[in-house]
mmCIF file of C-alpha atoms in Angstrom:
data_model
loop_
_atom_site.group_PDB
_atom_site.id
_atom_site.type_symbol
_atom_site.label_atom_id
_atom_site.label_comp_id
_atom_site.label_asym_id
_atom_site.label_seq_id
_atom_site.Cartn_x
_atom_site.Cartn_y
_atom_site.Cartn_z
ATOM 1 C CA UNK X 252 -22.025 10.248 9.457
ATOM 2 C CA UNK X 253 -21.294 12.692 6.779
ATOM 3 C CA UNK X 254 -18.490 11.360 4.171
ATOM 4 C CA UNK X 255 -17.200 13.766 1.628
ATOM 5 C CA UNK X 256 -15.262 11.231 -1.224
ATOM 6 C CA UNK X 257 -12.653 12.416 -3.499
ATOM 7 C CA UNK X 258 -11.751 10.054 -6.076
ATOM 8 C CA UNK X 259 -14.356 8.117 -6.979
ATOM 9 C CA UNK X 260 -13.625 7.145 -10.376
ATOM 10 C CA UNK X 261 -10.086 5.355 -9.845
ATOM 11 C CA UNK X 262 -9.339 1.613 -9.432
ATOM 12 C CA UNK X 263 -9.571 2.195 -5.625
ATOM 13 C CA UNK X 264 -12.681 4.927 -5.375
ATOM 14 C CA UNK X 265 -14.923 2.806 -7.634
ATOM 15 C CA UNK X 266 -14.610 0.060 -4.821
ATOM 16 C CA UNK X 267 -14.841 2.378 -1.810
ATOM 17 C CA UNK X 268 -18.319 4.663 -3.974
ATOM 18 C CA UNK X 269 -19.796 0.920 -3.958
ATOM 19 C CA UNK X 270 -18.960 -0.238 -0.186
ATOM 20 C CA UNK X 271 -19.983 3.644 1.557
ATOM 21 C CA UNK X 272 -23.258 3.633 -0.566
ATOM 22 C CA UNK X 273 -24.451 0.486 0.922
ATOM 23 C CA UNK X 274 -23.862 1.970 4.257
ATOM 24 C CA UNK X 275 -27.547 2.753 5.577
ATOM 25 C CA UNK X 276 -24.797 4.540 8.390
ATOM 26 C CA UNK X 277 -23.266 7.012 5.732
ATOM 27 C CA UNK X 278 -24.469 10.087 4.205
ATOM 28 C CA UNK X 279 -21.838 10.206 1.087
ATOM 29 C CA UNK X 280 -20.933 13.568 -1.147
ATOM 30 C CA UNK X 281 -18.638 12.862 -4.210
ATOM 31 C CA UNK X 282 -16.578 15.761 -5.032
ATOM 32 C CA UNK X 283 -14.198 15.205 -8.456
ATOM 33 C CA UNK X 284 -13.726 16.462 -12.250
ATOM 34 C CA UNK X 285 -16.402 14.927 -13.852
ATOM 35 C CA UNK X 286 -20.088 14.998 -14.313
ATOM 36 C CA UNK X 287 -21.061 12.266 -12.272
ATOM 37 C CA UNK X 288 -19.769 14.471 -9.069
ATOM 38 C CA UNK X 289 -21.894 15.808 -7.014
ATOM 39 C CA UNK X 290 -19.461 18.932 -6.681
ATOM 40 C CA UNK X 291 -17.460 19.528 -9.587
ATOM 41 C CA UNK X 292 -14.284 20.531 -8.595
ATOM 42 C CA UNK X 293 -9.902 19.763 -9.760
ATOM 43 C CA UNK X 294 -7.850 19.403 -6.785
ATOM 44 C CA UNK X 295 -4.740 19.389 -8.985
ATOM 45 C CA UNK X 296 -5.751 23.271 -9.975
ATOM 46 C CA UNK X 297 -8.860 24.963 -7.762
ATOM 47 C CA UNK X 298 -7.846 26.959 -4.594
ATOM 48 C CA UNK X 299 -7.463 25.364 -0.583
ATOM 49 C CA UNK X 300 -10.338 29.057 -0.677
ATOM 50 C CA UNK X 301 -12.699 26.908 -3.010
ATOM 51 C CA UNK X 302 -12.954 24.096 -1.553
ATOM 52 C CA UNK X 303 -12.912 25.093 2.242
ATOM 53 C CA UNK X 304 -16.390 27.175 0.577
ATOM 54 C CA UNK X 305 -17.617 23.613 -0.592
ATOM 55 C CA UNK X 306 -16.556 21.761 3.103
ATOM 56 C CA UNK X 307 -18.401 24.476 4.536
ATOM 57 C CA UNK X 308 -21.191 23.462 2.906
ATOM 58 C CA UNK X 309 -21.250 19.829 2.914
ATOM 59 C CA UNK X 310 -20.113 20.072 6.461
ATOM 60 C CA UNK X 311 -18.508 16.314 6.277
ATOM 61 C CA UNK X 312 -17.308 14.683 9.223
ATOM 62 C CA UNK X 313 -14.948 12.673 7.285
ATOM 63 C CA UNK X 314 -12.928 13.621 4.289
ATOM 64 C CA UNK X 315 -11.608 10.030 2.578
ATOM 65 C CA UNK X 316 -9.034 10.894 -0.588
ATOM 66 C CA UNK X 317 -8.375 8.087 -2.777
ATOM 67 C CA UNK X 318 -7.635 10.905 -5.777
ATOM 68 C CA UNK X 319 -4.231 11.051 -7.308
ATOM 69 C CA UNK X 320 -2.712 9.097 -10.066
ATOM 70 C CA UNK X 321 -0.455 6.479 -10.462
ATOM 71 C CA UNK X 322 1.468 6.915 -14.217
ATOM 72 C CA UNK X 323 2.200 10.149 -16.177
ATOM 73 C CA UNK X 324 4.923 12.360 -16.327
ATOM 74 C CA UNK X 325 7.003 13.756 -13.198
ATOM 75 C CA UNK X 326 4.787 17.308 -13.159
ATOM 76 C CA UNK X 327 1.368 14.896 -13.143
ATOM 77 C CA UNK X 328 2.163 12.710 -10.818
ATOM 78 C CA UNK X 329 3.856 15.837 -8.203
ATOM 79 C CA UNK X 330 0.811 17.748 -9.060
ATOM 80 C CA UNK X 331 -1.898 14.744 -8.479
ATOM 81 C CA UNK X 332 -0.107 13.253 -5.578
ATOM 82 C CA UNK X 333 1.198 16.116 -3.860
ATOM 83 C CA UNK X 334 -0.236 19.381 -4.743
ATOM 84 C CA UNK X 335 -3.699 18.531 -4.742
ATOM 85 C CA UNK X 336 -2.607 17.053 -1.165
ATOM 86 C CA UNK X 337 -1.663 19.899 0.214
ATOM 87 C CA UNK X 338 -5.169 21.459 -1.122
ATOM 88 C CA UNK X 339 -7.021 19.132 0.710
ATOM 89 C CA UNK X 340 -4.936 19.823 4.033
ATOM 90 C CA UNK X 341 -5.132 23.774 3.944
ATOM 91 C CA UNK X 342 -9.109 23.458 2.857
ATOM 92 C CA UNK X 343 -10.116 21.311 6.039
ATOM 93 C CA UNK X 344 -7.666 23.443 7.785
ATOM 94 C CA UNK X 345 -9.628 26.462 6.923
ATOM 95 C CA UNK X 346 -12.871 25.221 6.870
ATOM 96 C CA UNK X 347 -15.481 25.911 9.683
ATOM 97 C CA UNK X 348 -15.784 22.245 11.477
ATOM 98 C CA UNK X 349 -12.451 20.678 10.307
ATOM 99 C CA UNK X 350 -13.780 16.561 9.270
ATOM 100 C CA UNK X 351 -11.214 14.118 9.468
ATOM 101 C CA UNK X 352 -9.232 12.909 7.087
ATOM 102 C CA UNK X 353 -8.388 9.352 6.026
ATOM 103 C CA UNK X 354 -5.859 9.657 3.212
ATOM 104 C CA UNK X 355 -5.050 6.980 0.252
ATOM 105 C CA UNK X 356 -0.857 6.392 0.477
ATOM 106 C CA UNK X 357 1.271 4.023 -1.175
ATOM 107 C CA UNK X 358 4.005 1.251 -0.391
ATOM 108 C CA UNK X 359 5.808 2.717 -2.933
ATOM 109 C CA UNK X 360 6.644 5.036 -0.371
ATOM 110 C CA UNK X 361 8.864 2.740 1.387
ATOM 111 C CA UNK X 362 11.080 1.937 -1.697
ATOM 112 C CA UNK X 363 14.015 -0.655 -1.420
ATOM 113 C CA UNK X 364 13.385 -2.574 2.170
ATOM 114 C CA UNK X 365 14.954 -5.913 3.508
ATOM 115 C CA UNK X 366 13.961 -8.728 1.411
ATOM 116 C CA UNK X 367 12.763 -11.976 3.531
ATOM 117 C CA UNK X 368 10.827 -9.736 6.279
ATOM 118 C CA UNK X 369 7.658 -7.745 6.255
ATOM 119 C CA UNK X 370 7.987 -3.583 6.586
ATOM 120 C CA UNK X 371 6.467 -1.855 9.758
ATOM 121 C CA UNK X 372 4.985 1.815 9.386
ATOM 122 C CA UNK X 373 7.902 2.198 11.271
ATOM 123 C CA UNK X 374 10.452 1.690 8.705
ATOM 124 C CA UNK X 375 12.296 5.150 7.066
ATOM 125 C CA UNK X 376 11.224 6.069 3.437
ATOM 126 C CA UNK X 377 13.609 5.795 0.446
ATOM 127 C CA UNK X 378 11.275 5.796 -2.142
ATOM 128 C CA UNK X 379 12.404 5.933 -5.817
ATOM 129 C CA UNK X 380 10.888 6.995 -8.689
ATOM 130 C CA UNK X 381 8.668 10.334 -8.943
ATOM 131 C CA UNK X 382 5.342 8.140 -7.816
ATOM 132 C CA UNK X 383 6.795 6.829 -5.029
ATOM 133 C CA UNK X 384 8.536 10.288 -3.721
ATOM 134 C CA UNK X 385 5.231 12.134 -4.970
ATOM 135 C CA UNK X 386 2.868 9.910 -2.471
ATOM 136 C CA UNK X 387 5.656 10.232 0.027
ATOM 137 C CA UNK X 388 5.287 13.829 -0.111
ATOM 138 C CA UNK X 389 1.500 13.696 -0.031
ATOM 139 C CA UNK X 390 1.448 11.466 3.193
ATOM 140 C CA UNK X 391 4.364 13.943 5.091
ATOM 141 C CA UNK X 392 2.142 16.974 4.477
ATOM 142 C CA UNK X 393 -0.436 15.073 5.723
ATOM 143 C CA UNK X 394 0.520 13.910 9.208
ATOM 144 C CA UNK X 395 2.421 17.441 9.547
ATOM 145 C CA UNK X 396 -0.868 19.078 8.900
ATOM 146 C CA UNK X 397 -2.347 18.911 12.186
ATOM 147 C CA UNK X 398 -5.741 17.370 11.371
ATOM 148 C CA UNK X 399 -6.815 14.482 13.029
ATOM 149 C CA UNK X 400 -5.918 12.402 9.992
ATOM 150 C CA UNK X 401 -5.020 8.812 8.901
ATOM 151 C CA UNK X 402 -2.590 7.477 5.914
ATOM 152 C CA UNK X 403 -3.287 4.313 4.667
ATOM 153 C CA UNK X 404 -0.186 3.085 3.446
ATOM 154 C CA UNK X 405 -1.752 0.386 0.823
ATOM 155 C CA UNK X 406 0.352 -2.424 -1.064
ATOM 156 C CA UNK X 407 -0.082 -3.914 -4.345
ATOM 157 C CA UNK X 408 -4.036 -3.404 -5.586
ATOM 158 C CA UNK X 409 -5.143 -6.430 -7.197
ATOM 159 C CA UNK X 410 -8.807 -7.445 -8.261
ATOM 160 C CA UNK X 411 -11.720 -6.364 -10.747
ATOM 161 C CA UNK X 412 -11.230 -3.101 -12.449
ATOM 162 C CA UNK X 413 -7.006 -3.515 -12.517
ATOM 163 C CA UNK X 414 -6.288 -0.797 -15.051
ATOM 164 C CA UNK X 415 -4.780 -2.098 -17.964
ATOM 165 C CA UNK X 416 -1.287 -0.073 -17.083
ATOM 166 C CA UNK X 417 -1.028 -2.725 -14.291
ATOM 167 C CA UNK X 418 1.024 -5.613 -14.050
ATOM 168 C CA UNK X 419 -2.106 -7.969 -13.808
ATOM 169 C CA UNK X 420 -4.313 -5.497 -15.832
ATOM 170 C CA UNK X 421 -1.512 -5.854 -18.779
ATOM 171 C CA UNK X 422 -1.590 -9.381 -18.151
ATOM 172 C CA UNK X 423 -5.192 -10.450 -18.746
ATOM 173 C CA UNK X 424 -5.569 -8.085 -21.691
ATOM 174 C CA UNK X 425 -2.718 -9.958 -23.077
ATOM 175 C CA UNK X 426 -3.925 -13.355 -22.434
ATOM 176 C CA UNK X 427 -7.207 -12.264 -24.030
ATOM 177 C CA UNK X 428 -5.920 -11.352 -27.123
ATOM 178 C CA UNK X 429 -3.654 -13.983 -27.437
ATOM 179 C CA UNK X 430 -7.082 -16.473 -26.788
ATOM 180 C CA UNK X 431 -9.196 -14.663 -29.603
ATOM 181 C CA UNK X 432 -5.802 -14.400 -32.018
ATOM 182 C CA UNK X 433 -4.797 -18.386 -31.182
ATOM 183 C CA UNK X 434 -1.684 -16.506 -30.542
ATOM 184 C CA UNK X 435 1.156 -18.871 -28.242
ATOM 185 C CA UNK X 436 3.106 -15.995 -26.406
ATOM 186 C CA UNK X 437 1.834 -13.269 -24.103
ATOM 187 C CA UNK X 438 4.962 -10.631 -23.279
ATOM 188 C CA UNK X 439 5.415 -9.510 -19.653
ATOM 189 C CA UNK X 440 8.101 -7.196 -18.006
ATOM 190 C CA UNK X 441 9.904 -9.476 -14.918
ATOM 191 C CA UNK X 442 8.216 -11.102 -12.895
ATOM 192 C CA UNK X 443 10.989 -12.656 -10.155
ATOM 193 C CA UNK X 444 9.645 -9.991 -7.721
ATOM 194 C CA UNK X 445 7.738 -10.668 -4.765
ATOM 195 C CA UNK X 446 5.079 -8.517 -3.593
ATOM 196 C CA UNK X 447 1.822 -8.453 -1.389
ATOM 197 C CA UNK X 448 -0.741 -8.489 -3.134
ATOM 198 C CA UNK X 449 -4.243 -7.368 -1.782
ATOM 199 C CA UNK X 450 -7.363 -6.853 -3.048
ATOM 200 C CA UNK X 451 -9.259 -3.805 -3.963
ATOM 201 C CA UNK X 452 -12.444 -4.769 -2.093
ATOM 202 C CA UNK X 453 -10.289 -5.368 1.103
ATOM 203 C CA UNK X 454 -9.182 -2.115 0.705
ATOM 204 C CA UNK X 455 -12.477 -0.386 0.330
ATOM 205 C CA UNK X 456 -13.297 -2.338 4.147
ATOM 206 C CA UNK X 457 -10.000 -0.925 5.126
ATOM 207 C CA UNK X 458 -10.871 2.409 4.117
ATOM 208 C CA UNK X 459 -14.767 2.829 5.711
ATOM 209 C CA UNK X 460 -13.230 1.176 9.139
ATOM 210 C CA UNK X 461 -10.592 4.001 9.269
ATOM 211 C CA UNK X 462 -13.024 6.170 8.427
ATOM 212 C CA UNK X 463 -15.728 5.729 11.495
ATOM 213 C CA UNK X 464 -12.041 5.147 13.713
ATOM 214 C CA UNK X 465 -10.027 7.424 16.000
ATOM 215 C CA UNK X 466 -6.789 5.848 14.387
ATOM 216 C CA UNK X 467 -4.102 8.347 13.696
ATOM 217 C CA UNK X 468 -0.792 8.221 11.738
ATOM 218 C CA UNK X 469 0.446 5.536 9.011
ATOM 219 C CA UNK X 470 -1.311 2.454 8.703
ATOM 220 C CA UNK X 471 -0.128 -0.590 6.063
ATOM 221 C CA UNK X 472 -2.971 -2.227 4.206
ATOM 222 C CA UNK X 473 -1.596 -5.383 2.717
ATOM 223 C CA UNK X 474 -2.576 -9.162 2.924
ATOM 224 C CA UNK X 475 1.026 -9.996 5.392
ATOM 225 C CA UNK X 476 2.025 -12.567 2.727
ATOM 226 C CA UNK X 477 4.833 -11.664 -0.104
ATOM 227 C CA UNK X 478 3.974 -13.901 -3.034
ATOM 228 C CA UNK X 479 6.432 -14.570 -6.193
ATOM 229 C CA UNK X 480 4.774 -12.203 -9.411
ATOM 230 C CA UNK X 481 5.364 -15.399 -11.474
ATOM 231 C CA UNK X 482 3.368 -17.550 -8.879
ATOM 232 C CA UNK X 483 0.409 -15.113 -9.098
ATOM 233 C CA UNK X 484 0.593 -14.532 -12.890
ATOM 234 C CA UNK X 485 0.069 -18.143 -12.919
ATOM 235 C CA UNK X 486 -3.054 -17.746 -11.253
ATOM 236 C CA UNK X 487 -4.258 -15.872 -13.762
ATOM 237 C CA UNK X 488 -2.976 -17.804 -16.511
ATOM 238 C CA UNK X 489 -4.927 -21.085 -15.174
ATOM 239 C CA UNK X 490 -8.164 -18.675 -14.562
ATOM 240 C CA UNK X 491 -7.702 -17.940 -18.443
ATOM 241 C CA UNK X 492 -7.410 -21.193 -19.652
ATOM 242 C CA UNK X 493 -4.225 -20.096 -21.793
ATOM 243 C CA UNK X 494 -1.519 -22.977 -22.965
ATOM 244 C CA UNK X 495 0.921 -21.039 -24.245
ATOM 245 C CA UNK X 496 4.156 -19.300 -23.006
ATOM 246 C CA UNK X 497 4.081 -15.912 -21.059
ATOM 247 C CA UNK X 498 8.080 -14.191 -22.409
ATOM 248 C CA UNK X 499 9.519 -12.404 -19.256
ATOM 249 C CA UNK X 500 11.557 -9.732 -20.673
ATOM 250 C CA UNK X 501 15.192 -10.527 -20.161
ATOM 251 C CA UNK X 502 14.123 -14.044 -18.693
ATOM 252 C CA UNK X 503 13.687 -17.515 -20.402
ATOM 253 C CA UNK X 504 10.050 -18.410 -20.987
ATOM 254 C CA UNK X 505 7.346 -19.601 -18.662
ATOM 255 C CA UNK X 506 4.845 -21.869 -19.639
ATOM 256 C CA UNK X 507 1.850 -22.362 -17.555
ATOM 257 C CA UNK X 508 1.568 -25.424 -14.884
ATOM 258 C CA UNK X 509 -1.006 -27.650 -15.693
ATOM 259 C CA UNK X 510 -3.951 -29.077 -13.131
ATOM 260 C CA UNK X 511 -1.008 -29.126 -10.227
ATOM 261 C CA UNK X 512 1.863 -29.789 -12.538
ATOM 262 C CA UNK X 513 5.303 -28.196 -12.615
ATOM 263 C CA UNK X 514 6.303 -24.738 -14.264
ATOM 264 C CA UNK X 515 8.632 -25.420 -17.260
ATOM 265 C CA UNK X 516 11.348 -22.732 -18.147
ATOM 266 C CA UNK X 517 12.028 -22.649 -21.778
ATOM 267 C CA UNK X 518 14.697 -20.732 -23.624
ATOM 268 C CA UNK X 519 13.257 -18.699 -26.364
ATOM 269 C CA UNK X 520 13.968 -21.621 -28.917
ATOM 270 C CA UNK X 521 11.559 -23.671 -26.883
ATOM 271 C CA UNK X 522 13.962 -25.750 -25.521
ATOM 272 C CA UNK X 523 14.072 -27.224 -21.710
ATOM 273 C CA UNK X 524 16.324 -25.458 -19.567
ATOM 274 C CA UNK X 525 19.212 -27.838 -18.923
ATOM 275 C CA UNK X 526 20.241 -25.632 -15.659
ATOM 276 C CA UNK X 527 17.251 -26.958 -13.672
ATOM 277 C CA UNK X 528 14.467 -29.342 -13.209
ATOM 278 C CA UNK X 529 10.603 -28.097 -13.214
ATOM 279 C CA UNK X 530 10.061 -26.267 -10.733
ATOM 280 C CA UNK X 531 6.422 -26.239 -9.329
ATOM 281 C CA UNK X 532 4.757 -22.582 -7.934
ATOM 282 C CA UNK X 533 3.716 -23.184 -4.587
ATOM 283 C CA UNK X 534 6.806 -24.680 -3.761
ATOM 284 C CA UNK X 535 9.267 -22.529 -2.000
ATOM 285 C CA UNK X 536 13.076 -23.786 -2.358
ATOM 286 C CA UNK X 537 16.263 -23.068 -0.572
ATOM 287 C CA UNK X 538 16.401 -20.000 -3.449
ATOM 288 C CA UNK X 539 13.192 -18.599 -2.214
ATOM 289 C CA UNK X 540 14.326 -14.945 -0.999
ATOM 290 C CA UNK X 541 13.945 -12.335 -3.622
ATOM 291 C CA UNK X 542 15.760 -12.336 -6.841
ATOM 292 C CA UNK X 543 18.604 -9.159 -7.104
ATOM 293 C CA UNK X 544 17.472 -6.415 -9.999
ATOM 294 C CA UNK X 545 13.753 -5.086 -11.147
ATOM 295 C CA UNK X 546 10.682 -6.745 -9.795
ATOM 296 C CA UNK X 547 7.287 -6.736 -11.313
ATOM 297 C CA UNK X 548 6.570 -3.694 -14.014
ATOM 298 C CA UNK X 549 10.525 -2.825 -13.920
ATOM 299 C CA UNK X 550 10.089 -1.431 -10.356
ATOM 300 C CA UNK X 551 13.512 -2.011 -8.960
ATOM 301 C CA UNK X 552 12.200 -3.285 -5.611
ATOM 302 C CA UNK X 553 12.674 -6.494 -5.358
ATOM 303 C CA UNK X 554 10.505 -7.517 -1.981
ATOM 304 C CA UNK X 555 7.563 -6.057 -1.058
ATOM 305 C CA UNK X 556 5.240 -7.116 2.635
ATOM 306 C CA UNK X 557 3.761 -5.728 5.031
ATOM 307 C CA UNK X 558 3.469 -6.037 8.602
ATOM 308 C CA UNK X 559 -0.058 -5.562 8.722
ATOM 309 C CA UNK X 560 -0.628 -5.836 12.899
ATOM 310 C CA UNK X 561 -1.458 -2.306 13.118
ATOM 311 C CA UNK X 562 -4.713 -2.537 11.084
ATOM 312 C CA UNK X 563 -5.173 -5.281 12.655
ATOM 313 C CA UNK X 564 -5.293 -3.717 16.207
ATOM 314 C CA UNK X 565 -6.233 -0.336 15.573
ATOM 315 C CA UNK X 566 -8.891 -0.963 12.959
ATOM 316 C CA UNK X 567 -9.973 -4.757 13.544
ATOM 317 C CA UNK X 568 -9.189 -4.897 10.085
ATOM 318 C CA UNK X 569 -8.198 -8.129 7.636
ATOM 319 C CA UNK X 570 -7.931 -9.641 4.755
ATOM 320 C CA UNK X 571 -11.286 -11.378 3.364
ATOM 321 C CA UNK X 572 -10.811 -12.166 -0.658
ATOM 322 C CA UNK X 573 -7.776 -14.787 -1.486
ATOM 323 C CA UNK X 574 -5.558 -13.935 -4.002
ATOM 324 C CA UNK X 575 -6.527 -16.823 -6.316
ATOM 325 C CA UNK X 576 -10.398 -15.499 -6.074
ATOM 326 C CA UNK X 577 -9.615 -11.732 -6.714
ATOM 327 C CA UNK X 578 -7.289 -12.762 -9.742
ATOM 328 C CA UNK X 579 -10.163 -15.033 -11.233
ATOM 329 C CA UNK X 580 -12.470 -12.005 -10.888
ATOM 330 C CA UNK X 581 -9.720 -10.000 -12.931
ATOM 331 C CA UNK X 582 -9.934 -12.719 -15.691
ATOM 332 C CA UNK X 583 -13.652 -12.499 -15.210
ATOM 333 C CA UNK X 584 -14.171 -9.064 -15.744
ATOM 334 C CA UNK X 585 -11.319 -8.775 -18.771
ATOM 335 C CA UNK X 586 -13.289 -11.704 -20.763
ATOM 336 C CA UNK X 587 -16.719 -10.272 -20.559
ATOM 337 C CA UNK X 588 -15.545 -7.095 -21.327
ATOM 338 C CA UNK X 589 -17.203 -5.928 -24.765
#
């Protein structure tokens, strides 16, 4: 099967570059900006003309875009998310042997949704913030394109290769530096959100099976489990080896759990909080549902999980990496770094 890849240098294309290539079943093309394409071409400025020319010659069967970006200004993230989108949809439109196309969405897309209960594809959009409506706007001019086409709808990207923009990204730089400085305080924006976290190697499998599928429409790609941000950051905390405090912003501080010990809340004198006893991570109380306000990164969502049953049926599809593994691989990667 021919595969024509856009995106193959981002957090999610690196993954999907390494799982196609070992696929003795795939013929892959990499079209993108820079050198290491095979076809050198901008989606965010060359013509739906220019690259129907380049389809036409590559003649894919499947088109998979995992290009777009995920920070920047309103204009980059409208032009990455949605205009080069639309490119993509008018090229394989026009081009001589339309492939399919399996398209890279967001569930940012979804925006504010019950907290307590996993979303369906079903569930109606609000998304806020200009990423969220971008990808929104990418994924409607995708399923009103007419091509036989799939939107993965994928939840929070964990694992090696986190940019350092992301929440767990941010987090293992700063635990680094705070190791080689002796430093007792990392900084991190709120964690009280919960979110489903999956990793990026499960969503490169996700990716190839909707690929060689006849599955149509939106499809969630998430683990099915919503998991505190403060439960996971602790993960990567222990992977670390860090025994200092990680500062919420606007929260008291955490200090890490020892060897299955309890999670202390400190004011920012250091003191014990005298409004609670320790209170251990993988125990969920009667005050388990999501906290009111900003989750993780300041993304006022507070709940985030999917109801992952479609990929299940339609593309045989699960999780495979546990959270604890992909975060220790994020640690990993971040301390060998040179």
């Amino acid at each position: 099967m021919r595969v024509l890849l856009l995106g193959a240098d981002g957090f999610i294309g690196r993954r999907v570059t390494d799982r196609l290539l070992v696929d003795q079943e795939l013929q892959v093309t990499v079209l993108g900006r820079r050198d290491s394409a095979d076809i050198r071409f901008d989606l965010t400025t060359g013509s739906p003309g220019a690259l129907a020319r380049f389809l036409d010659a590559v003649a894919p069967q499947v088109v998979i875009n995992c290009a777009g970006a995920t920070y920047g200004s309103s204009r980059t993230l409208i032009r990455a998310n949605t205009l080069a989108v639309a490119t993509v949809c008018e090229a394989i439109r026009r081009s001589r042997e339309p492939a399919r196309l399996v398209h890279v969405g967001s569930a940012a897309e979804y925006g504010p949704v019950p907290g307590g209960v996993p979303v369906s594809e079903g569930a109606e959009p609000r998304p806020v913030g200009p990423y969220g409506v971008s990808k929104l706007a990418g994924t409607e001019l995708v399923l009103a394109s007419g091509l036989d086409a799939a939107v993965l709808r994928v939840f929070d990207v964990v694992g090696p290769g986190a940019p350092t923009a992301s929440l767990f990204g941010r987090l293992a730089e700063g635990l680094r530096r705070a190791l080689e400085r002796e430093e007792s305080q990392v900084r991190m924006p709120d964690l009280s959100g919960y979110r489903d976290f999956v990793d990026v190697r499960d969503v490169a499998r996700a990716i190839r099976a909707a690929a060689v599928s006849a599955a149509t429409g939106v499809i969630n790609i998430g683990s099915g489990h919503a998991v505190r941000a403060r439960e996971a950051a602790q993960l990567l905390v222990r992977a670390s080896g860090f025994e200092g405090a990680i500062v919420e912003e606007n929260r008291p501080v955490l200090l890490p759990a020892q060897a299955g010990g309890p999670v202390e809340h400190l004011d920012r004198h250091g003191e014990r909080d005298r409004h609670g006893a320790p209170h251990h991570p993988g125990h969920r109380s009667a005050e388990a549902r999501p906290a009111e306000g900003r989750g993780p990164a300041g993304e006022p969502v507070p709940w985030r999980q999917a109801d992952v049953r479609t990929a299940r049926d339609r593309l045989g599809w699960r999780t495979q990496v546990p959270l604890e593994e992909s975060l220790g691989d994020v640690w990993l990667e971040t301390a060998c770094r040179v």
